[in-house]
PDB file of C-alpha atoms in Angstrom:
ATOM      1  CA  PHE A1161       2.583 -12.346 -13.033  1.00 62.00           C
ATOM      2  CA  ASN A1162      -0.144  -9.920 -14.137  1.00 76.00           C
ATOM      3  CA  GLN A1163       0.800  -6.747 -12.296  1.00 83.00           C
ATOM      4  CA  ALA A1164      -2.464  -5.033 -13.290  1.00 82.00           C
ATOM      5  CA  SER A1165      -4.739  -7.690 -11.756  1.00 90.00           C
ATOM      6  CA  ALA A1166      -6.258  -6.613  -8.442  1.00 92.00           C
ATOM      7  CA  GLU A1167      -7.710 -10.088  -7.916  1.00 93.00           C
ATOM      8  CA  LEU A1168      -4.302 -11.737  -8.362  1.00 92.00           C
ATOM      9  CA  HIS A1169      -2.654  -9.374  -5.865  1.00 93.00           C
ATOM     10  CA  GLN A1170      -5.492  -9.973  -3.415  1.00 94.00           C
ATOM     11  CA  ARG A1171      -5.201 -13.764  -3.619  1.00 94.00           C
ATOM     12  CA  TYR A1172      -1.424 -13.577  -3.390  1.00 93.00           C
ATOM     13  CA  SER A1173      -1.753 -11.363  -0.311  1.00 95.00           C
ATOM     14  CA  GLN A1174      -3.946 -14.000   1.341  1.00 94.00           C
ATOM     15  CA  THR A1175      -1.439 -16.745   0.532  1.00 94.00           C
ATOM     16  CA  LEU A1176       1.486 -14.756   1.913  1.00 94.00           C
ATOM     17  CA  PHE A1177      -0.459 -13.879   5.066  1.00 93.00           C
ATOM     18  CA  ARG A1178      -1.308 -17.545   5.690  1.00 93.00           C
ATOM     19  CA  ASN A1179       2.426 -18.272   5.449  1.00 93.00           C
ATOM     20  CA  ASP A1180       3.271 -15.569   8.032  1.00 93.00           C
ATOM     21  CA  LYS A1181       4.910 -13.299   5.451  1.00 94.00           C
ATOM     22  CA  ILE A1182       3.300 -10.232   6.948  1.00 94.00           C
ATOM     23  CA  ARG A1183       5.136  -7.409   5.199  1.00 93.00           C
ATOM     24  CA  GLU A1184       4.881  -9.109   1.821  1.00 94.00           C
ATOM     25  CA  ALA A1185       1.163  -9.752   2.318  1.00 95.00           C
ATOM     26  CA  PHE A1186       0.661  -6.143   3.367  1.00 97.00           C
ATOM     27  CA  ILE A1187       2.360  -4.720   0.266  1.00 96.00           C
ATOM     28  CA  GLU A1188       0.471  -7.077  -2.056  1.00 96.00           C
ATOM     29  CA  GLY A1189      -2.807  -6.052  -0.409  1.00 97.00           C
ATOM     30  CA  LEU A1190      -1.955  -2.375  -0.871  1.00 97.00           C
ATOM     31  CA  GLN A1191      -1.215  -3.021  -4.541  1.00 96.00           C
ATOM     32  CA  ALA A1192      -4.586  -4.746  -4.901  1.00 96.00           C
ATOM     33  CA  LEU A1193      -6.391  -1.766  -3.379  1.00 96.00           C
ATOM     34  CA  ASP A1194      -4.509   0.694  -5.554  1.00 94.00           C
ATOM     35  CA  LEU A1195      -5.900  -1.169  -8.572  1.00 95.00           C
ATOM     36  CA  ASP A1196      -9.425  -1.688  -7.236  1.00 95.00           C
ATOM     37  CA  ARG A1197     -10.632   0.028  -4.068  1.00 93.00           C
ATOM     38  CA  SER A1198     -14.081  -1.540  -4.273  1.00 94.00           C
ATOM     39  CA  ARG A1199     -12.971  -4.985  -3.036  1.00 94.00           C
ATOM     40  CA  ALA A1200     -14.229  -5.510   0.500  1.00 96.00           C
ATOM     41  CA  ASP A1201     -12.186  -8.700   0.856  1.00 95.00           C
ATOM     42  CA  THR A1202      -8.947  -6.784   0.321  1.00 96.00           C
ATOM     43  CA  HIS A1203      -9.927  -4.169   2.904  1.00 97.00           C
ATOM     44  CA  LEU A1204     -10.664  -6.962   5.370  1.00 97.00           C
ATOM     45  CA  ILE A1205      -7.244  -8.573   4.821  1.00 96.00           C
ATOM     46  CA  LEU A1206      -5.492  -5.244   5.413  1.00 97.00           C
ATOM     47  CA  ALA A1207      -7.659  -4.525   8.449  1.00 98.00           C
ATOM     48  CA  ASP A1208      -6.704  -7.899   9.913  1.00 96.00           C
ATOM     49  CA  ILE A1209      -2.992  -7.340   9.252  1.00 96.00           C
ATOM     50  CA  ASN A1210      -3.084  -3.842  10.731  1.00 96.00           C
ATOM     51  CA  LEU A1211      -4.965  -4.969  13.815  1.00 95.00           C
ATOM     52  CA  ARG A1212      -3.431  -8.347  14.623  1.00 92.00           C
ATOM     53  CA  SER A1213       0.096  -8.121  13.261  1.00 93.00           C
ATOM     54  CA  LEU A1214       1.093  -4.450  13.074  1.00 93.00           C
ATOM     55  CA  ASN A1215      -0.778  -2.961  16.062  1.00 94.00           C
ATOM     56  CA  ARG A1216      -2.232  -0.147  13.959  1.00 96.00           C
ATOM     57  CA  PRO A1217      -5.847   0.096  15.146  1.00 97.00           C
ATOM     58  CA  LEU A1218      -6.521   3.395  13.335  1.00 98.00           C
ATOM     59  CA  TRP A1219      -5.564   1.932   9.969  1.00 98.00           C
ATOM     60  CA  ALA A1220      -7.523  -1.217  10.789  1.00 98.00           C
ATOM     61  CA  LEU A1221     -10.547   0.981  11.492  1.00 98.00           C
ATOM     62  CA  PHE A1222     -10.138   2.771   8.147  1.00 98.00           C
ATOM     63  CA  HIS A1223     -10.207  -0.530   6.255  1.00 98.00           C
ATOM     64  CA  TYR A1224     -13.110  -1.906   8.301  1.00 98.00           C
ATOM     65  CA  GLN A1225     -15.096   1.258   7.559  1.00 98.00           C
ATOM     66  CA  GLU A1226     -14.299   0.874   3.850  1.00 98.00           C
ATOM     67  CA  ALA A1227     -15.424  -2.764   3.963  1.00 98.00           C
ATOM     68  CA  GLU A1228     -18.631  -1.826   5.807  1.00 97.00           C
ATOM     69  CA  ARG A1229     -19.480   0.590   2.996  1.00 96.00           C
ATOM     70  CA  LEU A1230     -19.037  -2.142   0.389  1.00 97.00           C
ATOM     71  CA  LEU A1231     -20.618  -5.153   2.108  1.00 96.00           C
ATOM     72  CA  GLU A1232     -24.224  -6.241   2.457  1.00 93.00           C
ATOM     73  CA  ASP A1233     -25.862  -7.952   5.449  1.00 89.00           C
ATOM     74  CA  PRO A1234     -25.207 -10.261   7.205  1.00 91.00           C
ATOM     75  CA  ALA A1235     -21.473  -9.755   6.552  1.00 92.00           C
ATOM     76  CA  ARG A1236     -21.809  -5.992   7.025  1.00 95.00           C
ATOM     77  CA  GLY A1237     -23.370  -6.441  10.453  1.00 95.00           C
ATOM     78  CA  LYS A1238     -20.348  -8.350  11.736  1.00 95.00           C
ATOM     79  CA  VAL A1239     -17.998  -5.649  10.447  1.00 97.00           C
ATOM     80  CA  THR A1240     -20.161  -2.951  12.062  1.00 97.00           C
ATOM     81  CA  GLU A1241     -19.822  -4.720  15.411  1.00 96.00           C
ATOM     82  CA  GLN A1242     -16.045  -4.901  14.949  1.00 96.00           C
ATOM     83  CA  ILE A1243     -15.947  -1.182  14.154  1.00 97.00           C
ATOM     84  CA  GLY A1244     -17.796  -0.407  17.378  1.00 96.00           C
ATOM     85  CA  ARG A1245     -15.329  -2.414  19.453  1.00 96.00           C
ATOM     86  CA  LEU A1246     -12.377  -0.842  17.666  1.00 96.00           C
ATOM     87  CA  VAL A1247     -13.635   2.726  18.114  1.00 95.00           C
ATOM     88  CA  ARG A1248     -14.014   2.111  21.846  1.00 94.00           C
ATOM     89  CA  GLU A1249     -10.454   0.749  21.980  1.00 94.00           C
ATOM     90  CA  ILE A1250      -9.086   3.746  20.054  1.00 96.00           C
ATOM     91  CA  GLU A1251     -10.858   6.180  22.357  1.00 94.00           C
ATOM     92  CA  GLY A1252      -9.735   4.241  25.434  1.00 94.00           C
ATOM     93  CA  ARG A1253      -6.114   4.448  24.302  1.00 95.00           C
ATOM     94  CA  ASN A1254      -6.480   8.162  23.486  1.00 96.00           C
ATOM     95  CA  LEU A1255      -5.422   7.567  19.883  1.00 96.00           C
ATOM     96  CA  ALA A1256      -8.212   9.810  18.577  1.00 96.00           C
ATOM     97  CA  SER A1257     -11.291  11.642  19.814  1.00 91.00           C
ATOM     98  CA  PRO A1258     -14.760  10.336  18.894  1.00 81.00           C
ATOM     99  CA  GLY A1259     -15.348  12.994  16.257  1.00 90.00           C
ATOM    100  CA  GLN A1260     -12.084  12.211  14.490  1.00 96.00           C
ATOM    101  CA  VAL A1261     -13.106   8.631  13.656  1.00 96.00           C
ATOM    102  CA  GLU A1262     -16.899   8.781  13.670  1.00 94.00           C
ATOM    103  CA  ASN A1263     -17.190   7.709  10.024  1.00 96.00           C
ATOM    104  CA  LEU A1264     -15.044   6.747   7.042  1.00 96.00           C
ATOM    105  CA  GLU A1265     -14.503  10.285   5.778  1.00 96.00           C
ATOM    106  CA  ALA A1266     -13.526  11.566   9.212  1.00 96.00           C
ATOM    107  CA  THR A1267     -11.063   8.699   9.665  1.00 97.00           C
ATOM    108  CA  ARG A1268      -9.595   9.261   6.197  1.00 96.00           C
ATOM    109  CA  LYS A1269      -8.990  12.951   6.869  1.00 95.00           C
ATOM    110  CA  PHE A1270      -7.526  12.246  10.295  1.00 96.00           C
ATOM    111  CA  LEU A1271      -5.087   9.652   8.953  1.00 97.00           C
ATOM    112  CA  HIS A1272      -4.113  11.766   5.965  1.00 96.00           C
ATOM    113  CA  GLY A1273      -3.324  14.661   8.282  1.00 94.00           C
ATOM    114  CA  GLN A1274      -0.839  12.455  10.143  1.00 94.00           C
ATOM    115  CA  LEU A1275       1.059  11.406   7.009  1.00 95.00           C
ATOM    116  CA  ALA A1276       4.321  13.131   6.122  1.00 94.00           C
ATOM    117  CA  ARG A1277       4.803  14.578   2.662  1.00 91.00           C
ATOM    118  CA  PRO A1278       6.756  12.540   0.087  1.00 91.00           C
ATOM    119  CA  VAL A1279      10.529  12.948   0.032  1.00 87.00           C
ATOM    120  CA  PRO A1280      11.526  15.648  -2.521  1.00 84.00           C
ATOM    121  CA  PHE A1281      12.303  13.741  -5.680  1.00 79.00           C
ATOM    122  CA  GLU A1282      13.704  14.910  -9.007  1.00 76.00           C
ATOM    123  CA  ALA A1283      12.175  13.486 -12.179  1.00 73.00           C
ATOM    124  CA  ASP A1284      15.079  11.111 -12.630  1.00 72.00           C
ATOM    125  CA  VAL A1285      14.964   7.349 -13.004  1.00 72.00           C
ATOM    126  CA  ASN A1286      17.498   6.923 -10.170  1.00 76.00           C
ATOM    127  CA  LEU A1287      16.898   7.140  -6.435  1.00 80.00           C
ATOM    128  CA  PRO A1288      17.982  10.364  -4.699  1.00 78.00           C
ATOM    129  CA  PRO A1289      20.653   9.910  -1.992  1.00 79.00           C
ATOM    130  CA  PRO A1290      18.270   9.950   1.025  1.00 80.00           C
ATOM    131  CA  LEU A1291      16.372   6.957  -0.381  1.00 83.00           C
ATOM    132  CA  ALA A1292      19.290   5.233  -2.102  1.00 86.00           C
ATOM    133  CA  GLU A1293      21.000   4.848   1.274  1.00 87.00           C
ATOM    134  CA  LEU A1294      18.012   3.210   2.991  1.00 89.00           C
ATOM    135  CA  PRO A1295      18.223  -0.486   3.893  1.00 93.00           C
ATOM    136  CA  ARG A1296      15.509  -2.543   2.252  1.00 93.00           C
ATOM    137  CA  PRO A1297      13.117  -2.731   5.270  1.00 93.00           C
ATOM    138  CA  ASP A1298      13.125   1.063   5.571  1.00 95.00           C
ATOM    139  CA  ALA A1299      12.573   1.411   1.822  1.00 94.00           C
ATOM    140  CA  GLU A1300       9.592  -0.930   2.144  1.00 95.00           C
ATOM    141  CA  ASN A1301       8.244   1.225   4.976  1.00 95.00           C
ATOM    142  CA  TYR A1302       8.492   4.294   2.753  1.00 95.00           C
ATOM    143  CA  LEU A1303       6.757   2.436  -0.079  1.00 97.00           C
ATOM    144  CA  MET A1304       3.887   1.593   2.288  1.00 96.00           C
ATOM    145  CA  HIS A1305       3.755   5.266   3.236  1.00 96.00           C
ATOM    146  CA  LEU A1306       3.291   6.197  -0.439  1.00 97.00           C
ATOM    147  CA  TYR A1307       0.432   3.702  -0.733  1.00 97.00           C
ATOM    148  CA  HIS A1308      -1.226   5.260   2.314  1.00 97.00           C
ATOM    149  CA  LEU A1309      -0.977   8.684   0.674  1.00 96.00           C
ATOM    150  CA  LEU A1310      -2.704   7.213  -2.378  1.00 95.00           C
ATOM    151  CA  LEU A1311      -5.478   5.684  -0.282  1.00 94.00           C
ATOM    152  CA  CYS A1312      -6.147   8.665   1.987  1.00 92.00           C
ATOM    153  CA  GLY A1313      -5.245  11.676  -0.164  1.00 85.00           C
ATOM    154  CA  PRO A1314      -7.392  12.091  -3.288  1.00 80.00           C
ATOM    155  CA  GLU A1315      -5.696  15.445  -3.850  1.00 82.00           C
ATOM    156  CA  GLU A1316      -2.198  13.894  -4.017  1.00 88.00           C
ATOM    157  CA  ASN A1317      -0.046  14.207  -7.140  1.00 92.00           C
ATOM    158  CA  LEU A1318      -0.421  10.711  -8.574  1.00 94.00           C
ATOM    159  CA  ALA A1319       2.425  11.076 -11.061  1.00 93.00           C
ATOM    160  CA  ILE A1320       4.956  11.784  -8.295  1.00 92.00           C
ATOM    161  CA  LEU A1321       3.718   8.926  -6.118  1.00 94.00           C
ATOM    162  CA  TYR A1322       3.708   6.401  -8.967  1.00 95.00           C
ATOM    163  CA  PHE A1323       7.161   7.510 -10.119  1.00 94.00           C
ATOM    164  CA  GLN A1324       8.679   7.129  -6.656  1.00 93.00           C
ATOM    165  CA  MET A1325       7.013   3.755  -6.205  1.00 95.00           C
ATOM    166  CA  ALA A1326       8.410   2.554  -9.535  1.00 95.00           C
ATOM    167  CA  VAL A1327      11.977   3.490  -8.613  1.00 93.00           C
ATOM    168  CA  LEU A1328      11.646   1.839  -5.196  1.00 94.00           C
ATOM    169  CA  TYR A1329      10.304  -1.360  -6.738  1.00 94.00           C
ATOM    170  CA  ARG A1330      13.170  -1.449  -9.195  1.00 92.00           C
ATOM    171  CA  GLU A1331      16.045  -0.436  -6.916  1.00 91.00           C
ATOM    172  CA  LYS A1332      15.072  -1.775  -3.498  1.00 93.00           C
ATOM    173  CA  LEU A1333      12.489  -4.529  -3.992  1.00 92.00           C
ATOM    174  CA  GLU A1334      13.994  -5.884  -7.230  1.00 90.00           C
ATOM    175  CA  ASN A1335      10.549  -6.230  -8.804  1.00 91.00           C
ATOM    176  CA  PRO A1336      10.796  -5.210 -12.490  1.00 91.00           C
ATOM    177  CA  SER A1337       7.149  -6.028 -13.160  1.00 91.00           C
ATOM    178  CA  ALA A1338       5.906  -3.582 -10.517  1.00 93.00           C
ATOM    179  CA  ALA A1339       8.508  -1.013 -11.595  1.00 94.00           C
ATOM    180  CA  ALA A1340       7.361  -1.134 -15.222  1.00 94.00           C
ATOM    181  CA  HIS A1341       3.735  -0.937 -14.094  1.00 94.00           C
ATOM    182  CA  TYR A1342       4.204   2.176 -11.956  1.00 96.00           C
ATOM    183  CA  PHE A1343       6.568   3.899 -14.393  1.00 95.00           C
ATOM    184  CA  THR A1344       3.860   3.458 -17.029  1.00 95.00           C
ATOM    185  CA  ARG A1345       1.214   4.900 -14.721  1.00 96.00           C
ATOM    186  CA  ALA A1346       3.468   7.875 -13.946  1.00 95.00           C
ATOM    187  CA  TRP A1347       3.923   8.373 -17.698  1.00 96.00           C
ATOM    188  CA  ASN A1348       0.155   8.244 -18.207  1.00 96.00           C
ATOM    189  CA  GLU A1349      -0.264  10.870 -15.469  1.00 95.00           C
ATOM    190  CA  GLY A1350       2.036  13.232 -17.374  1.00 93.00           C
ATOM    191  CA  MET A1351       5.464  12.637 -15.826  1.00 92.00           C
ATOM    192  CA  ARG A1352       7.728  12.026 -18.827  1.00 92.00           C
ATOM    193  CA  PRO A1353      11.368  12.867 -18.035  1.00 90.00           C
ATOM    194  CA  ASP A1354      14.151  12.045 -20.442  1.00 87.00           C
ATOM    195  CA  GLY A1355      14.978   8.369 -20.403  1.00 88.00           C
ATOM    196  CA  LEU A1356      11.708   7.142 -18.862  1.00 92.00           C
ATOM    197  CA  LYS A1357      10.249   5.587 -22.013  1.00 93.00           C
ATOM    198  CA  ALA A1358      13.522   3.751 -22.665  1.00 93.00           C
ATOM    199  CA  GLU A1359      13.547   2.519 -19.056  1.00 92.00           C
ATOM    200  CA  ILE A1360       9.967   1.218 -19.349  1.00 93.00           C
ATOM    201  CA  ASP A1361      10.907  -0.640 -22.544  1.00 92.00           C
ATOM    202  CA  ARG A1362      14.013  -2.089 -20.874  1.00 91.00           C
ATOM    203  CA  LEU A1363      12.060  -3.354 -17.893  1.00 91.00           C
ATOM    204  CA  GLU A1364       9.305  -4.837 -20.025  1.00 86.00           C
ATOM    205  CA  ASP A1365      11.902  -6.777 -22.037  1.00 81.00           C
ATOM    206  CA  HIS A1366      12.881  -8.605 -18.834  1.00 71.00           C
ATOM    207  CA  LEU A1367       9.371  -9.407 -17.562  1.00 67.00           C
ATOM    208  CA  THR A1368       9.247 -12.879 -19.104  1.00 62.00           C
ATOM    209  CA  THR A1369      12.173 -13.981 -16.928  1.00 59.00           C
ATOM    210  CA  ALA A1370      11.211 -12.104 -13.754  1.00 59.00           C
ATOM    211  CA  PRO A1371      10.465 -14.351 -10.731  1.00 61.00           C
ATOM    212  CA  LEU A1372       7.186 -14.245  -8.861  1.00 62.00           C
ATOM    213  CA  PRO A1373       7.420 -11.347  -6.364  1.00 68.00           C
ATOM    214  CA  TRP A1374       8.825 -12.411  -2.970  1.00 65.00           C
ATOM    215  CA  GLU A1375       9.557 -16.012  -4.027  1.00 64.00           C
ATOM    216  CA  SER A1376      13.326 -15.670  -3.773  1.00 50.00           C
ATOM    217  CA  LYS A1377      13.435 -13.368  -0.766  1.00 50.00           C
ATOM    218  CA  GLY A1378      15.070 -14.266   2.534  1.00 44.00           C
ATOM    219  CA  PRO A1379      13.539 -14.354   6.029  1.00 40.00           C
ATOM    220  CA  ASN A1380      10.818 -11.890   6.908  1.00 43.00           C
ATOM    221  CA  PRO A1381      12.447  -8.552   7.927  1.00 40.00           C
ATOM    222  CA  ARG A1382      11.674  -6.722  11.138  1.00 38.00           C
ATOM    223  CA  PRO A1383       8.029  -5.682  11.657  1.00 39.00           C
ATOM    224  CA  VAL A1384       6.632  -2.464  10.290  1.00 43.00           C
ATOM    225  CA  PRO A1385       6.877   0.234  12.979  1.00 38.00           C
ATOM    226  CA  GLY A1386       3.563   1.447  14.401  1.00 37.00           C
TER     227      GLY A1386
END
């Protein structure tokens, strides 16, 4: 499984979504966007999941606005119509004022302002107690939160986000491929604590026997909270 392939994550996200594996599809779509934010098809998948499965119209709007920026007519026209309907729904439900979601940049800033800061995290290859004690669904929720910080906060400390994501993938999602990928990205961003290089090498040694992500997982956990 090529962890660095945005196209592969995008196609896998579609497959999981068609099989009603909503959380798995959502995380794979977020991984695809982290690798390549210029793919309108990935934004559209995430918009659909947010709108139809997770009841998150504001995040759906963000992805539709991203897709609108990337598409050409006639596809862009259909997305523009969807954006108009969604903005009216958001205003009708008092989720945001018109000025807060009038364009992509306004929506991005509004959503980023609602996101909590990352959990304080020492540069250690083990999870701190607050995260180590989380059940897997809650750990997945926190992982999604980190992806949202990446998408909406260009000023975020990438090294910290990648490092936390790597540890979560290793400890909670049991995905050594993703863990090695994000540990390497944290290393490339300048986070190089003692033991990290050895941990990357250890994980990479096991990649040839790692299963396809999600293939051995049990029933779909409870939905992502809105």
